Short mmCIF file of C-alpha atoms and ligand atoms in Angstrom, two decimals:
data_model
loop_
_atom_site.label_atom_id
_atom_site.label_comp_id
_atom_site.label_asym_id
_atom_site.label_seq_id
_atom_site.Cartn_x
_atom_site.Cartn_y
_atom_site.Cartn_z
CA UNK A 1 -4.99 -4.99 -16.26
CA UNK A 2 -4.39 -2.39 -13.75
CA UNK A 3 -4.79 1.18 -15.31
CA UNK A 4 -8.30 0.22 -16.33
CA UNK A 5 -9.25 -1.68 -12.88
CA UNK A 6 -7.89 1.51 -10.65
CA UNK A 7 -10.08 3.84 -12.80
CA UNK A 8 -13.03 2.39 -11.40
CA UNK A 9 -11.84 2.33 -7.58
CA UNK A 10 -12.64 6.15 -6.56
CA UNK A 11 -10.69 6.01 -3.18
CA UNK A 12 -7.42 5.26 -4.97
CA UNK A 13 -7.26 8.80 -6.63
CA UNK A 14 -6.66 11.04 -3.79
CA UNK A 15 -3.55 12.41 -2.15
CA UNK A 16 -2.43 11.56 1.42
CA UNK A 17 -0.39 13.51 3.22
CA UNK A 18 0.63 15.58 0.44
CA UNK A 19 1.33 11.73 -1.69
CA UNK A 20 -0.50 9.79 -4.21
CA UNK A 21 -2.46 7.37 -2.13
CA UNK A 22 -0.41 3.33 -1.76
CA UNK A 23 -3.14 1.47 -0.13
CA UNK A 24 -1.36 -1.96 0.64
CA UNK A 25 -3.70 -2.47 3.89
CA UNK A 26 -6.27 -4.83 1.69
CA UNK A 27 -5.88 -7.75 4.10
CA UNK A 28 -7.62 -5.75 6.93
CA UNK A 29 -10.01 -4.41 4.63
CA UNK A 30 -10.40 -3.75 0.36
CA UNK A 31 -11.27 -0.55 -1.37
CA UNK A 32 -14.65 -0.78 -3.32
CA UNK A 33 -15.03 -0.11 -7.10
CA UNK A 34 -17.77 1.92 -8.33
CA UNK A 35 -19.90 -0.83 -9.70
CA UNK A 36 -20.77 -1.82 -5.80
CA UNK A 37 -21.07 2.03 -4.92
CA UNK A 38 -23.63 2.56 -7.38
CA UNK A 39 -25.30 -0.87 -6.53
CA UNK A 40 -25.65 0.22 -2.82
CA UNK A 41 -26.56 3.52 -3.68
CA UNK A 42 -29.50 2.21 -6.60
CA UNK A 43 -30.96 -0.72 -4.05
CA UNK A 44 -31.55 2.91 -1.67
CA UNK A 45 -33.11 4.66 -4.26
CA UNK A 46 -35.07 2.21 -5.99
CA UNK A 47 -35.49 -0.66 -4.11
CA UNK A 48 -35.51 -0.52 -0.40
CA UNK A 49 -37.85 -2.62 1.79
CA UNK A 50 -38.01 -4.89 4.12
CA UNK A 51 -37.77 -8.62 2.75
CA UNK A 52 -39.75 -11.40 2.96
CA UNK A 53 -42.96 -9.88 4.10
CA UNK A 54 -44.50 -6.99 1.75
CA UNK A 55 -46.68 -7.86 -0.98
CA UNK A 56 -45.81 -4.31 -2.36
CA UNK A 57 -43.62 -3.84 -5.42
CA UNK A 58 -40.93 -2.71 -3.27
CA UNK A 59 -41.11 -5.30 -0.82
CA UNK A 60 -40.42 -8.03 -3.68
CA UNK A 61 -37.82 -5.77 -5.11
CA UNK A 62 -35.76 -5.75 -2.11
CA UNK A 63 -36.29 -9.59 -1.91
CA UNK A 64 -35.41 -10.59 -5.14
CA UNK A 65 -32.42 -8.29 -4.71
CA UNK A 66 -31.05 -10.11 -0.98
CA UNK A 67 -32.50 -13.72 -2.66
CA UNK A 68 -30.26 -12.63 -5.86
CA UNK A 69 -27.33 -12.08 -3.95
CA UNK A 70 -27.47 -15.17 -2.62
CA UNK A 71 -27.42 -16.99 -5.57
CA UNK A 72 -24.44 -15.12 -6.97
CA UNK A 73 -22.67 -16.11 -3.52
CA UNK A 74 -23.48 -19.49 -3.69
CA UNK A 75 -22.66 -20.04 -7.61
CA UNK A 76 -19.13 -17.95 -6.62
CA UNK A 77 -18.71 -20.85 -3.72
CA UNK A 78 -19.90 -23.33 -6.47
CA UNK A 79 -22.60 -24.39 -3.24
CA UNK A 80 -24.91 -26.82 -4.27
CA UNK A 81 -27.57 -24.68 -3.67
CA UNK A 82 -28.49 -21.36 -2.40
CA UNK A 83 -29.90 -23.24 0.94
CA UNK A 84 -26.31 -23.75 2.36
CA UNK A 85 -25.61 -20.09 1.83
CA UNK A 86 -26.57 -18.50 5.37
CA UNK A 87 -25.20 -14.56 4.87
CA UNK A 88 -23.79 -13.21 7.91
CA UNK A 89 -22.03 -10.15 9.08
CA UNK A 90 -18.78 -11.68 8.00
CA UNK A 91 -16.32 -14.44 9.34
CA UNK A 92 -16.38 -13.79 12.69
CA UNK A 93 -20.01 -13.85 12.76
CA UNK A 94 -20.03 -17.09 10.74
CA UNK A 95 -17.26 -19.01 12.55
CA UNK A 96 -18.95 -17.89 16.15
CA UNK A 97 -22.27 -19.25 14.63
CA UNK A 98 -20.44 -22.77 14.10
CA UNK A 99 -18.90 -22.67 17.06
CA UNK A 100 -22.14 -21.91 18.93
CA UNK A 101 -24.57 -23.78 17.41
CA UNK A 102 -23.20 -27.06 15.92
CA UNK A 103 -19.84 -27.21 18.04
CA UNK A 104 -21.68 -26.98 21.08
CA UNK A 105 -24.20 -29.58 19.69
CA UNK A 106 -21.50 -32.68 19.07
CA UNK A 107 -18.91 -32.01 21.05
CA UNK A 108 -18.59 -33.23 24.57
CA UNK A 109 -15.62 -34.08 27.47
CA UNK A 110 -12.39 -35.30 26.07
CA UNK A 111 -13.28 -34.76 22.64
CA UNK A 112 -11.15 -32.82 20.22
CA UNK A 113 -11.27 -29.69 18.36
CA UNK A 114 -7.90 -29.39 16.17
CA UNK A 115 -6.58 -26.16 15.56
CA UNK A 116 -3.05 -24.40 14.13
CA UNK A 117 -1.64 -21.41 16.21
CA UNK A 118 -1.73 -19.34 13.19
CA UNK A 119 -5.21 -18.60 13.66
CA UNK A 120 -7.17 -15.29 13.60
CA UNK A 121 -7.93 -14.79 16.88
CA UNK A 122 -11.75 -15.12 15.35
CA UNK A 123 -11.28 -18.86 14.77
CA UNK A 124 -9.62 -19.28 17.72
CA UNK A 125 -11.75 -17.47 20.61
CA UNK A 126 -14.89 -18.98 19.67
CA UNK A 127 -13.58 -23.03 20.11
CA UNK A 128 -11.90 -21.86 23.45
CA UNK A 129 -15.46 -20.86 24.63
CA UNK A 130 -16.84 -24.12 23.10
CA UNK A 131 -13.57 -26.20 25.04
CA UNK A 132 -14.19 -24.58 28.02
CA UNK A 133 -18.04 -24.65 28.23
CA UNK A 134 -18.17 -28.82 27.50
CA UNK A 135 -15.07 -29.68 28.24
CA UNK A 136 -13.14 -30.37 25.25
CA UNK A 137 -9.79 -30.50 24.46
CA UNK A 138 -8.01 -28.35 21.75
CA UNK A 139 -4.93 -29.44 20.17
CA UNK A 140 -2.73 -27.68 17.69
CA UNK A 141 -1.18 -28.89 14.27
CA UNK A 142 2.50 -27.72 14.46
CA UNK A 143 3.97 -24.66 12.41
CA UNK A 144 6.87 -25.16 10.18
CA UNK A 145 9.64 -22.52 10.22
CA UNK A 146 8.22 -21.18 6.84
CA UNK A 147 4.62 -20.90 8.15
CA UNK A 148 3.52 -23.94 6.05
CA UNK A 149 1.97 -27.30 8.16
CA UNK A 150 2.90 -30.97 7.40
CA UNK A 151 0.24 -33.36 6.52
CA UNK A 152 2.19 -36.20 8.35
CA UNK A 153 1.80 -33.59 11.66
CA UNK A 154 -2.27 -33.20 10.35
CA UNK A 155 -2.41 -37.38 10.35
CA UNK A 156 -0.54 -37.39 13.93
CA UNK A 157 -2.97 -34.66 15.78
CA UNK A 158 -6.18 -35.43 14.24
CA UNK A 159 -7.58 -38.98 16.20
CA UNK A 160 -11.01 -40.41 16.56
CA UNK A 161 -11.47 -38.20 19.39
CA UNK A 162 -11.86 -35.00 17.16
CA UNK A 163 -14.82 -33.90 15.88
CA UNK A 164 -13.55 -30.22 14.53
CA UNK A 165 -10.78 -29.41 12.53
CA UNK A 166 -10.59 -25.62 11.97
CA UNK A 167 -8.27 -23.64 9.96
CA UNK A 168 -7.71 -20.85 7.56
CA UNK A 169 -7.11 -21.30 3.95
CA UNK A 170 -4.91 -18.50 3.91
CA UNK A 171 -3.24 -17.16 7.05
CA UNK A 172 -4.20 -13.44 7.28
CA UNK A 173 0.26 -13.03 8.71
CA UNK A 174 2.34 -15.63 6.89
CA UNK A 175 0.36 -15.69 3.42
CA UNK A 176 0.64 -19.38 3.28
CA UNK A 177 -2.25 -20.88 1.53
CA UNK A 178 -3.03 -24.25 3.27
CA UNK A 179 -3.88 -27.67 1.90
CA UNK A 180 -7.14 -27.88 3.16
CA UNK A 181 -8.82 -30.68 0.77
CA UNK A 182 -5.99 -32.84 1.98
CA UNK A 183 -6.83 -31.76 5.69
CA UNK A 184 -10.51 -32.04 5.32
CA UNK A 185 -9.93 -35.84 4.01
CA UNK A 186 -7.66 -36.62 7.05
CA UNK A 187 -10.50 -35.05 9.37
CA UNK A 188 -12.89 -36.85 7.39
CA UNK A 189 -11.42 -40.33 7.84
CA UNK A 190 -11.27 -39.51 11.39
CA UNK A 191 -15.03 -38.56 10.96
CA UNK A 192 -14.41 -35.58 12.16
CA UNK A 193 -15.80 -31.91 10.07
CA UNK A 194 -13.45 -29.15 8.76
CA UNK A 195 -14.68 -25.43 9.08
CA UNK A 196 -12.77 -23.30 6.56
CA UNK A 197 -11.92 -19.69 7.53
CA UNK A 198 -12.34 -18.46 4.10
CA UNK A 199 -11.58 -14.39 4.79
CA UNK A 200 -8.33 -14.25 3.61
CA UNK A 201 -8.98 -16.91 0.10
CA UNK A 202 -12.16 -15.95 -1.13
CA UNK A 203 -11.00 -12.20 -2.32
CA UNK A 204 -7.59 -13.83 -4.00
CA UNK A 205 -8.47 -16.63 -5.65
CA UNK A 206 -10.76 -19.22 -6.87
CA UNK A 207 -12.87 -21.61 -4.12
CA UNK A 208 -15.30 -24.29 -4.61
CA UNK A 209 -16.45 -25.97 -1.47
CA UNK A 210 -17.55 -29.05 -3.51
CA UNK A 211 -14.16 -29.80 -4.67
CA UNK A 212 -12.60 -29.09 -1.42
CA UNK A 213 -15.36 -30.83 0.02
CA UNK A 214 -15.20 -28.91 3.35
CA UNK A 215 -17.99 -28.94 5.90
CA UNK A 216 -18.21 -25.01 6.48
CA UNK A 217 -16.55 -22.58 4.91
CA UNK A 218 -16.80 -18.52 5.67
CA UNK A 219 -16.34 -15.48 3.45
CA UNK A 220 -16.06 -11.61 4.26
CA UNK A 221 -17.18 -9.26 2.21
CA UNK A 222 -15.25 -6.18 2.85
CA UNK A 223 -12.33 -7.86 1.95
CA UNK A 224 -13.88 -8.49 -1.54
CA UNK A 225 -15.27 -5.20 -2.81
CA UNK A 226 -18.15 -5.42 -0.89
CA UNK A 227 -19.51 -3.03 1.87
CA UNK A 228 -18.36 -4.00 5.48
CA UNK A 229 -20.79 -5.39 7.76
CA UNK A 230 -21.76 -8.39 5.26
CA UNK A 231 -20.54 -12.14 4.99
CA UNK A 232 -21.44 -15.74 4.09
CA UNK A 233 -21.23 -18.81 6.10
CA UNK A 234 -21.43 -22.10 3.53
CA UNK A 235 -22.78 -24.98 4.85
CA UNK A 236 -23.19 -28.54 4.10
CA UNK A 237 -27.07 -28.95 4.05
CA UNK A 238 -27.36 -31.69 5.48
CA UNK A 239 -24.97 -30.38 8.26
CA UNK A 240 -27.25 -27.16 8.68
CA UNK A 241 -30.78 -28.80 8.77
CA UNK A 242 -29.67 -30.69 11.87
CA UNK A 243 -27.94 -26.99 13.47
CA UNK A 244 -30.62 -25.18 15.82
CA UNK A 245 -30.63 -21.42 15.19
CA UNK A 246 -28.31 -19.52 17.68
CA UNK A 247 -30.67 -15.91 17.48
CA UNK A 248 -34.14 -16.32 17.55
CA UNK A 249 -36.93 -13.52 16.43
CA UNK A 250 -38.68 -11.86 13.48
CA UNK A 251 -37.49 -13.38 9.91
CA UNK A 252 -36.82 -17.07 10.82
CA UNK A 253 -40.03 -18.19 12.34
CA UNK A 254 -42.33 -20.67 10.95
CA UNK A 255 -44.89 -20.49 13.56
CA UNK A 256 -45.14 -19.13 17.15
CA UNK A 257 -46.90 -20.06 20.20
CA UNK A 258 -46.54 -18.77 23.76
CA UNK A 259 -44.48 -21.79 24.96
CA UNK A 260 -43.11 -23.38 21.95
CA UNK A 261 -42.56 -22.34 18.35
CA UNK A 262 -40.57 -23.58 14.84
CA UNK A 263 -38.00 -22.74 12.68
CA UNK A 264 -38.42 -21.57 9.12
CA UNK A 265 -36.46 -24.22 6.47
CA UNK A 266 -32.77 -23.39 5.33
CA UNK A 267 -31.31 -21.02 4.87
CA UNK A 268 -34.06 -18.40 7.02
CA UNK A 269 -33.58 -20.16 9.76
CA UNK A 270 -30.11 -18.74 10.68
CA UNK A 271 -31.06 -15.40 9.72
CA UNK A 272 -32.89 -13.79 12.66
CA UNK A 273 -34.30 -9.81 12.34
CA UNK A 274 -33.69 -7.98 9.60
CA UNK A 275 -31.34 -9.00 7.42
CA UNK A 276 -28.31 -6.99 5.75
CA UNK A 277 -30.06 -5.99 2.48
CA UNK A 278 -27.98 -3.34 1.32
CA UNK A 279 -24.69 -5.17 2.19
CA UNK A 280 -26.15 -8.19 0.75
CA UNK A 281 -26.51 -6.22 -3.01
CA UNK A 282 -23.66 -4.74 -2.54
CA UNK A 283 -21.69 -8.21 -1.72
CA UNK A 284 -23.62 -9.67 -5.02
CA UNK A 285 -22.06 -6.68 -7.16
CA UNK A 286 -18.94 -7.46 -5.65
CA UNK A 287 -18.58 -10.77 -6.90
CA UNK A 288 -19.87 -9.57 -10.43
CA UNK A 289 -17.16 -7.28 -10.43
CA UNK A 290 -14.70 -9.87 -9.92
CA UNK A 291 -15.95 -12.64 -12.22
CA UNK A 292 -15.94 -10.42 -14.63
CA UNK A 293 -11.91 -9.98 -14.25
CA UNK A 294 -11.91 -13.27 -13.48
CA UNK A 295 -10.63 -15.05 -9.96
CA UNK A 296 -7.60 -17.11 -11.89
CA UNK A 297 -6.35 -13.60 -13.64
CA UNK A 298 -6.31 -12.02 -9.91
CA UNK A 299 -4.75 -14.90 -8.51
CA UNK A 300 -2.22 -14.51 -11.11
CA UNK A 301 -1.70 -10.75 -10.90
CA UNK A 302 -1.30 -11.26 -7.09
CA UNK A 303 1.43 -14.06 -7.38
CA UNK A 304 3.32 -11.96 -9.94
CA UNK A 305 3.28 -8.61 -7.64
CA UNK A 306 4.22 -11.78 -4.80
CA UNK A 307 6.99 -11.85 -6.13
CA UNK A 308 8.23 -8.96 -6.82
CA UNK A 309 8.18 -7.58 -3.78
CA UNK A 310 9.74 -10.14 -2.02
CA UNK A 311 12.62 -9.83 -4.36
CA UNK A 312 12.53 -5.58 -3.73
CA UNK A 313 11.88 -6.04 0.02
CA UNK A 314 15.09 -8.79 -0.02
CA UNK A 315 17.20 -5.87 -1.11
CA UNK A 316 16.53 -3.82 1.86
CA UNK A 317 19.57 -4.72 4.84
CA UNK A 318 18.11 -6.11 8.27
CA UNK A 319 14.58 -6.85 6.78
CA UNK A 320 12.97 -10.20 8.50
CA UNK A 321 10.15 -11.81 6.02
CA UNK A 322 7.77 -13.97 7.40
CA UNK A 323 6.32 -16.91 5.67
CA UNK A 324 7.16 -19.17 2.85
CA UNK A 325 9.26 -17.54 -0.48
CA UNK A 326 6.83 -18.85 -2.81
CA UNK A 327 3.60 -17.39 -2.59
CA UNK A 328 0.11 -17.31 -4.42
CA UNK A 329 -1.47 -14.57 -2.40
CA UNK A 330 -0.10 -10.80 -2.11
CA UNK A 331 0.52 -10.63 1.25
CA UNK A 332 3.83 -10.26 2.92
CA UNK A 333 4.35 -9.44 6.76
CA UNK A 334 8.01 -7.90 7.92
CA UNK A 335 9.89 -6.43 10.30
CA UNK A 336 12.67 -3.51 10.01
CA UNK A 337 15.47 -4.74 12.26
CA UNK A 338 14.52 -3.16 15.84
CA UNK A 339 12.14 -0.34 14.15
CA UNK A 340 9.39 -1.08 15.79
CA UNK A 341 6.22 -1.89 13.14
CA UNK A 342 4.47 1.05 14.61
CA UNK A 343 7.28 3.50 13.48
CA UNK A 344 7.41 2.14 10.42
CA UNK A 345 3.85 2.35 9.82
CA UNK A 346 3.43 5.83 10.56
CA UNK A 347 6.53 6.60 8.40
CA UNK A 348 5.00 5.08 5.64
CA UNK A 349 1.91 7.40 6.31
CA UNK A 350 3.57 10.11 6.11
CA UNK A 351 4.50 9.14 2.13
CA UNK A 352 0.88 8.54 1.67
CA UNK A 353 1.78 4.59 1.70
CA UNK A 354 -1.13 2.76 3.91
CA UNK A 355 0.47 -0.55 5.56
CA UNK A 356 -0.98 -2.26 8.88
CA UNK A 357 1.00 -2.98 11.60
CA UNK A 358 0.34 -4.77 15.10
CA UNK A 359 -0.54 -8.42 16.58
CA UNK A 360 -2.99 -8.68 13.32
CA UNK A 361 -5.52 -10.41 15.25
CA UNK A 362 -3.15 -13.23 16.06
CA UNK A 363 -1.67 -13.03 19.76
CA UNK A 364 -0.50 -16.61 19.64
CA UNK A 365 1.04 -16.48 16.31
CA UNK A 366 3.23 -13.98 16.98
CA UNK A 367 4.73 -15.64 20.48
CA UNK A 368 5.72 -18.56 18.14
CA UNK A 369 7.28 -16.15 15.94
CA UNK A 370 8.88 -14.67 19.25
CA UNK A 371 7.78 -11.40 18.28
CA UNK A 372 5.48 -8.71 19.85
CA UNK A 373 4.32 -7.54 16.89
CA UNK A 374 5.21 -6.73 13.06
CA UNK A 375 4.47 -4.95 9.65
CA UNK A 376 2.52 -6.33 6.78
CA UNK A 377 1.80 -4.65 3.41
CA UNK A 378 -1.33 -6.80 1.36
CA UNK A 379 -1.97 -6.57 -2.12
CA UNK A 380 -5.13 -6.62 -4.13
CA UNK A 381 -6.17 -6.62 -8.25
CA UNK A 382 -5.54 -2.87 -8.28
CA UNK A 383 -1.85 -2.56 -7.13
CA UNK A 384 0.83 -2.39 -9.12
CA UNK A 385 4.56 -3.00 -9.53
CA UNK A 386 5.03 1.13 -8.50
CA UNK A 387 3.13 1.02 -5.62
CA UNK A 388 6.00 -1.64 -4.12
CA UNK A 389 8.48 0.58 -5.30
CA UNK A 390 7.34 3.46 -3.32
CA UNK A 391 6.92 0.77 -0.50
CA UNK A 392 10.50 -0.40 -0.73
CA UNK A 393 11.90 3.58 -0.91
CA UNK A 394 10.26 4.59 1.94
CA UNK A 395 11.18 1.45 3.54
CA UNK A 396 15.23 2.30 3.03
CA UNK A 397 14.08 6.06 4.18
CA UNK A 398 12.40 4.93 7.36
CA UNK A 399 15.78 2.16 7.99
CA UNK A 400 17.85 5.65 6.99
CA UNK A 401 15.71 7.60 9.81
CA UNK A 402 15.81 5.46 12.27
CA UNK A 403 19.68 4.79 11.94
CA UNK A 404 21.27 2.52 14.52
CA UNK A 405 17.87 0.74 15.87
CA UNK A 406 18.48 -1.56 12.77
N1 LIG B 501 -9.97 -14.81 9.64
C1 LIG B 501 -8.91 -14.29 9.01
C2 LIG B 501 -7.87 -15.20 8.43
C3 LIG B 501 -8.81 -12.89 8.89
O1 LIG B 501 -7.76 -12.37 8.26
C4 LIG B 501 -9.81 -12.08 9.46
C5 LIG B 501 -9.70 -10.59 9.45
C6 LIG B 501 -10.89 -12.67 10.07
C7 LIG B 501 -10.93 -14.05 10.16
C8 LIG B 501 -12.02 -11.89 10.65
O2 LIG B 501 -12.77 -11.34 9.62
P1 LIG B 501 -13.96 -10.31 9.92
O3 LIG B 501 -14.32 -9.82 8.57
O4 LIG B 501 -15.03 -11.06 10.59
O5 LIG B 501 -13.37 -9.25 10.80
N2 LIG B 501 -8.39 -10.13 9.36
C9 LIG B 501 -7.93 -8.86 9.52
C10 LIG B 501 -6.59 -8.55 9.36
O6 LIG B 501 -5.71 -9.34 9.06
N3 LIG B 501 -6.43 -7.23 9.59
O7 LIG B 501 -7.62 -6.71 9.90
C11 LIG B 501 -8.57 -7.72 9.86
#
């Protein structure tokens, strides 16, 4: 599939550093195909308006065009209906809005917000604040060696006392793809909700919030196609309707007074000021653009290149992978004997070859790996077998350079 899909990704045909561009750097952030370029670039030229409010063509233009996005978000989710589909800037945005509003709302002293340590630090941070402002206790499902998490461990952390369970589908450093139906039931039983950190899942494979029957569940755009600055927190309605907005202003009012005023229904009410038009479009082209490959074909294409490269990276002397060997997403996080990631990283640059390499927003996580920090190259539709090839060559040139610190 991928000679045709790179065709349509302008940023992948350009030279860096005197190479031809290897962006493996798609878990931090995709490139965007020219379908959601030109989709940006047409709502600006033919569309733009505020929403909600004109009763000139343009004004319902823009409207229909944010409204339309939402629908395509919430038929991607498979939402029951475009009112649990609140669009936000992105995860964080979404996850600090649970946090904020409904978090704050049912949780009190002693009770329980369940947690693993492989979090982004963005579903972490915001249930500290929550634990710390009322009082609540956060516990943390234990990490297997291989990154993966026992349901047995889910059924002994999760009690009557909890009332959050939060976790990624896909860890964003050990590409494990958790079991979160079977975690949402045990939370469930517990009556307890699970919020989904969806950034690192949505762009790689199929998700449908009814079937997983999750309580929240977040996307990012940027990591999708789509322009940065837009998102989607998915909501069960009857979860939202009882949430009280966390921004108040223009857009989600239903009436003001001087002392006292109301909330517009679902899903306005969560969207104070003007919303993210543009990024909104540009986040419903997106997902066009990748039904129209199909989420089950880039699931596929991502396990195959998976693979691969863990077998070419396994050749390499002194490499450390992290994570399980069998995985569904493209995303694999390593370290070069002593080189620090760093190094390698700006290596790899060098060669044109675009990896990322730090504490990948996950400060805890890598104490439990006993590491400071450490390498990770992410796939996406548009890479190939070569582009791991180059990775792994200028992998064995960087061990070469660096000689004895491996
Ligand atoms: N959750 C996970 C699992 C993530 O990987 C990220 C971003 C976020 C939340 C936050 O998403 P945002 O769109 O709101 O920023 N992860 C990364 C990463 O791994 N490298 O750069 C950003």
């Amino acid at each position: 599939m991928n000679a045709l899909i790179r065709e349509q990704f302008p940023i992948l045909h350009q030279e860096i550093n005197g190479h031809p561009l290897v962006y493996l750097d798609n878990a931090a952030t995709s490139q965007k195909p020219r379908a959601v370029i030109d989709a940006v670039t047409r709502y600006y030229e033919w569309e733009n308006a505020n929403v909600h409010r004109g009763v000139h063509t343009l004004g319902s233009r823009a409207t229909d065009a944010y409204e339309g996005a939402r629908e395509k978000v919430a038929r991607f989710l498979h939402a029951k209906s475009t009112e649990e589909i609140i669009f936000t800037r992105g995860t964080t945005t979404a996850l600090n809005l649970v946090a904020s509003s409904y978090a704050r709302s049912v949780c009190g002293p002693g009770d329980e917000i369940v947690l693993t340590e492989m979090e982004h630090h963005s579903n972490l941070i915001p249930w500290q604040q929550v634990a710390l402002a009322v009082g609540a206790t956060l516990k943390y499902i234990p990490i297997q060696p291989d990154g993966t998490i026992n349901l047995d461990d889910v059924e002994k952390t999760v009690t009557s006392r909890t009332k959050i369970v939060a976790i990624a589908h896909v860890s964003n450093v050990m590409g494990v793809v958790h079991p979160v139906k079977a975690i949402g039931e045990i939370a469930h039983k517990n009556g307890a909700v699970i919020v989904v950190d969806g950034a690192q899942s949505t762009p790689h494979m199929k998700v449908d919030v009814q079937d997983l029957d999750c309580d929240f569940y977040t996307l990012s755009g940027h990591k999708m196609c789509a322009p940065t600055g837009i998102g989607a927190l998915y909501g069960k309605k009857a979860l939202l309707q009882k949430m009280e907005p966390i921004e108040f202003g223009g857009e989600m009012i239903n009436d003001v007074g001087l002392y006292e005023s109301t909330w517009k229904e679902l899903p306005w009410k969560f969207e104070g000021g003007t919303p993210i038009i543009a990024g909104a479009v540009g986040l419903g082209a997106a997902i066009d653009f990748l039904e129209e490959i199909g989420m089950d074909e880039i699931e596929r294409h991502e396990s195959r290149l998976a693979a691969y490269a863990i077998d070419r990276l396994d050749e390499i002397d002194g490499i450390t992978l992290y994570g399980p060997r069998e995985r569904k997403v493209g995303l694999i996080t390593f370290n070069l004997g002593d080189v620090h990631p760093h190094d390698v990283a700006t290596v790899l640059d060098t060669q044109g070859i675009a990896i990322r390499a730090g504490h990948h927003c996950c400060q805890p996580l890598m104490r439990w790996l006993k590491v400071s920090s450490t390498a990770r190259a992410s796939f996406y539709l548009y890479n190939t077998e070569e582009d791991i090839d180059r990775l792994v060559s200028a992998l064995i040139q960087t061990k070469e350079f660096f000689g004895d610190a491996t």
